[in-house]
C-alpha positions in Angstrom: 130.1 -0.6 117.5 129.9 -3.5 118.3 132.4 -5.0 121.6 134.0 -8.2 120.7 132.6 -11.2 122.5 134.1 -12.6 125.9 133.6 -16.4 126.3 136.0 -19.0 125.5 137.3 -19.2 121.8 135.8 -21.7 119.0 139.5 -22.9 117.7 139.1 -25.4 115.0 142.3 -27.4 113.6 145.5 -25.1 111.6 148.3 -27.8 111.8 148.4 -30.8 111.6 152.0 -32.5 112.5 153.1 -35.9 110.3 155.2 -37.9 111.5 155.9 -40.7 108.3 153.0 -39.6 106.6 150.8 -40.3 110.6 149.0 -36.7 112.2 151.2 -36.6 115.9 149.7 -33.6 117.3 147.5 -30.8 116.1 147.3 -27.1 116.1 144.3 -25.4 116.4 144.0 -22.2 116.2 141.9 -18.8 114.6 142.5 -16.8 110.9 141.4 -13.8 109.5 142.5 -12.5 106.3 141.0 -9.7 105.1 140.9 -8.1 101.7 141.8 -4.2 100.8 138.1 -3.3 100.9 138.1 -5.0 104.1 135.8 -8.3 102.5 136.6 -11.6 104.2 139.1 -13.7 101.8 139.7 -16.5 104.7 138.3 -17.5 107.7 139.0 -20.4 109.9 138.2 -20.8 113.5 136.4 -17.4 115.4 138.2 -14.3 114.8 135.5 -12.5 116.1 135.8 -13.6 120.1 137.8 -11.6 122.8 141.5 -12.4 122.7 144.6 -10.4 123.5 147.0 -9.2 121.2 150.0 -8.9 123.7 153.2 -7.7 120.8 151.4 -7.4 118.4 149.4 -4.6 120.1 152.9 -2.6 119.6 152.2 -1.6 115.7 149.2 0.6 117.6 150.5 1.7 119.9 153.4 3.7 118.5 150.4 5.0 116.2 148.9 6.8 119.2 151.7 8.7 120.2 152.7 9.2 117.1 149.4 10.5 116.3 150.0 12.5 120.3 153.0 14.5 118.3 155.4 11.9 118.8 158.5 12.5 116.2 161.1 9.9 115.7 163.4 9.0 112.6 162.4 5.1 111.3 164.7 3.5 113.7 162.9 5.1 116.6 159.3 3.8 115.2 160.3 0.4 114.6 161.9 0.1 117.9 159.0 1.5 119.6 156.7 -1.3 117.6 159.5 -3.4 118.3 160.0 -7.1 120.3 163.1 -7.4 120.1 165.8 -9.3 120.6 168.7 -7.4 122.6 171.2 -7.7 120.3 173.7 -4.5 120.1 171.6 -2.7 117.7 168.5 -3.1 119.6 169.8 -1.5 122.7 171.4 1.4 120.8 168.4 2.2 119.1 165.7 2.2 122.4 168.5 4.7 124.3 168.2 6.8 121.4 164.8 7.4 122.3 165.6 7.7 125.8 168.6 9.8 125.0 166.5 12.4 123.0 164.3 13.5 125.4 166.8 13.0 128.6 165.4 10.3 129.7 167.8 7.1 131.4 167.6 3.3 131.3 166.3 3.4 135.0 163.2 5.9 134.2 162.6 2.8 131.9 159.2 1.4 133.1 159.7 -1.8 132.1 160.9 -4.9 134.7 164.6 -6.4 133.9 165.5 -9.0 131.7 168.5 -10.4 130.1 167.8 -10.3 125.6 165.4 -12.5 124.7 167.7 -14.0 121.0 169.4 -17.6 122.8 172.0 -16.5 120.9 172.8 -13.4 122.2 171.2 -14.0 126.3 174.0 -16.9 126.5 177.0 -14.1 125.3 175.1 -11.6 128.4 174.5 -14.7 130.8 178.9 -15.9 129.8 179.9 -11.9 130.1 178.5 -12.2 133.8 175.9 -9.1 132.9 173.2 -9.0 135.1 169.1 -8.0 133.6 168.3 -4.9 132.4 165.8 -3.2 131.6 167.1 -1.8 128.6 168.1 -5.7 127.1 164.1 -6.4 128.1 162.2 -7.0 124.6 159.5 -4.1 125.5 162.1 -1.5 126.0 162.0 0.1 123.0 157.7 0.6 123.4 159.0 2.2 126.8 160.6 4.3 125.5 158.8 6.1 123.3 155.9 6.2 126.5 158.3 8.6 127.8 158.9 10.2 125.3 155.8 11.2 124.2 154.6 11.8 128.2 157.8 14.6 128.3 156.1 16.1 124.6 152.8 16.5 125.9 154.3 17.6 129.4 153.0 15.0 131.6 154.1 13.2 134.6 155.7 10.3 133.6 155.3 8.9 136.9 152.2 6.4 136.6 152.3 6.8 132.8 151.8 2.9 133.0 148.1 2.7 134.6 145.2 2.8 132.2 143.9 6.2 133.6 146.9 8.1 133.0 146.7 10.5 129.9 148.8 8.3 127.9 147.4 4.9 128.5 143.4 6.6 127.4 145.1 8.0 124.8 146.1 5.0 123.4 143.0 3.5 124.2 141.0 5.6 122.2 143.6 4.8 119.6 142.7 1.2 119.4 139.3 1.3 119.6 138.9 3.5 116.8 142.4 1.4 114.4 140.1 -1.6 115.2 136.5 -0.1 114.7 135.9 -1.9 118.4 135.6 -0.9 122.1 137.4 -2.6 123.9 135.2 -5.4 126.3 138.8 -5.9 129.1 142.3 -3.8 130.4 145.0 -6.8 131.4 149.0 -5.9 132.1 151.1 -6.8 129.5 154.6 -9.3 130.8 156.0 -5.6 130.4 153.8 -3.6 132.4 151.8 -1.8 130.6 148.4 -2.1 129.8 146.1 -4.2 128.0 143.8 -3.8 125.6 141.4 -7.3 124.4 140.4 -6.8 120.4 138.7 -9.1 118.5 142.0 -10.6 115.6 139.6 -9.2 113.0 139.7 -6.5 114.8 143.2 -6.5 115.0 143.8 -7.6 111.0 141.2 -4.0 109.9 143.8 -2.1 112.6 146.7 -3.5 110.6 145.2 -2.7 107.2 144.7 0.9 108.1 149.0 1.1 109.5 149.8 -0.2 105.7 147.2 1.8 103.5 148.6 5.3 105.2 149.0 8.4 103.4 152.7 9.2 104.2 152.0 12.7 105.4 149.7 10.9 108.7 150.7 9.6 111.5 150.2 5.8 111.4 152.4 6.3 108.1 155.3 7.3 110.6 154.9 3.9 112.7 154.4 2.1 108.9 157.3 3.5 107.5 159.5 2.6 110.2 159.0 -0.6 110.2 159.6 -1.6 107.1 162.8 0.6 106.5 163.8 -0.9 109.5 162.5 -5.3 109.6 166.0 -6.3 111.4 165.2 -3.5 114.5 161.2 -5.0 115.3 162.4 -8.1 115.9 165.7 -9.6 114.5 168.5 -10.9 112.5 167.7 -14.6 113.7 163.1 -14.4 114.2 160.9 -15.1 111.2 159.1 -11.8 111.3 162.7 -9.8 110.6 163.0 -12.9 107.7 159.1 -12.3 106.4 159.6 -8.2 105.8 162.2 -8.8 103.7 161.6 -11.4 101.7 157.9 -9.5 101.1 158.3 -6.2 99.7 155.9 -3.7 101.8 154.8 -5.7 104.3 154.6 -5.0 107.7 154.6 -7.8 110.8 154.5 -8.0 113.9 154.3 -11.2 116.1 153.4 -11.5 119.9 153.6 -13.9 122.7 150.9 -16.2 122.9 151.4 -17.3 118.8 149.7 -14.2 118.2 150.3 -12.5 114.8 149.4 -9.6 112.8 150.5 -8.7 109.0 149.3 -6.5 106.1 150.3 -5.8 102.1 150.9 -2.4 101.7 147.5 -2.4 99.5 145.7 -3.1 102.7 145.5 -6.8 102.6 145.5 -7.8 106.6 145.8 -10.9 108.5 145.8 -12.1 112.1 145.8 -15.3 113.7 146.6 -17.0 117.3 148.0 -20.7 117.6 145.8 -21.7 120.3 148.0 -23.6 122.6 149.9 -20.7 122.0 153.2 -21.8 120.4 155.6 -20.8 117.7 156.1 -23.4 115.8 153.0 -23.4 113.9 152.7 -19.9 113.5 155.5 -19.1 111.2 153.2 -21.7 109.0 149.6 -20.3 109.4 151.2 -17.5 108.4 152.9 -18.2 105.4 149.4 -19.8 104.4 147.6 -17.3 105.0 149.5 -14.6 103.0 149.6 -16.7 99.8 146.2 -16.4 100.5 146.0 -12.8 100.3 147.5 -13.3 97.2 151.2 -13.4 97.8 153.8 -15.3 95.7 154.4 -18.7 97.3 157.5 -18.6 96.3 158.5 -15.9 98.6 157.3 -17.8 101.4 158.8 -21.7 101.0 161.5 -20.4 103.6 158.7 -20.1 106.5 156.8 -23.7 105.2 158.1 -27.4 107.4 158.3 -30.1 105.6 156.4 -31.9 109.0 153.0 -29.1 109.3 150.5 -29.8 106.9 148.4 -26.8 107.0 144.7 -27.8 107.7 142.0 -27.4 103.9 141.0 -25.1 103.1 143.1 -22.5 105.3 146.4 -24.6 102.2 144.3 -24.3 98.8 
């Protein structure tokens, strides 16, 4: 296996922002669409350079935990793979994972935060509530990590250390699913190790999770995401709406405008918008899914009349 190269990405223009027919802004990025057999249907930019997947890594991390023997109901695996909005249902789902193994919010290793969703955050502040660990968008992942440690009888102190048995196992799964060695380890915003990979590797991993047989650990993650897209993101999030619109799709977004998506047949997409903003991300994803064979009528709500996806992605 060859690791992704660590260098400055060679991103290309993917989206033009138009005002009265004139280009006002340009969003650069990279995108890759893999066919069900792993061959490349489309690519633009630099899908093989090393990058940080941010929260798109969560389905991969959840798969590693399932491989370690973690067993949760579908909602538990959905929240384990989530960057949740902090709605009551999200807090309840994360708390249920904690309680199932005898933990409390105090045991979480992620920082305290306000809900990610602006509506939920405003209501939280209006009620005079302070930031909490459970409200952090990664609390479900951390609850699952604690649960795995309890199952494996591992010490929960230092469970976020890259040298901890849990994080070593997650790294091994990431490398297996992506078919690439990890070239660099960083720390994500929630405190968990963040394993660099490439967009092509990320798409390959998403495809393997999406097509896993029903009796596999991977299928526990895929089925949880499919059954509870509202837990993976939130009722006001484009990622949830996308999974509700496209039958069988699994999708996950991440900070810095990273996105993965995979259809039940294994066709998969991974993309990154260079500037890290979310304005262009849904439009590029919709165009990539159309290239992957998804009915364009299912994707119209994710287009923006002010944004024009560049050729040949828009073909």
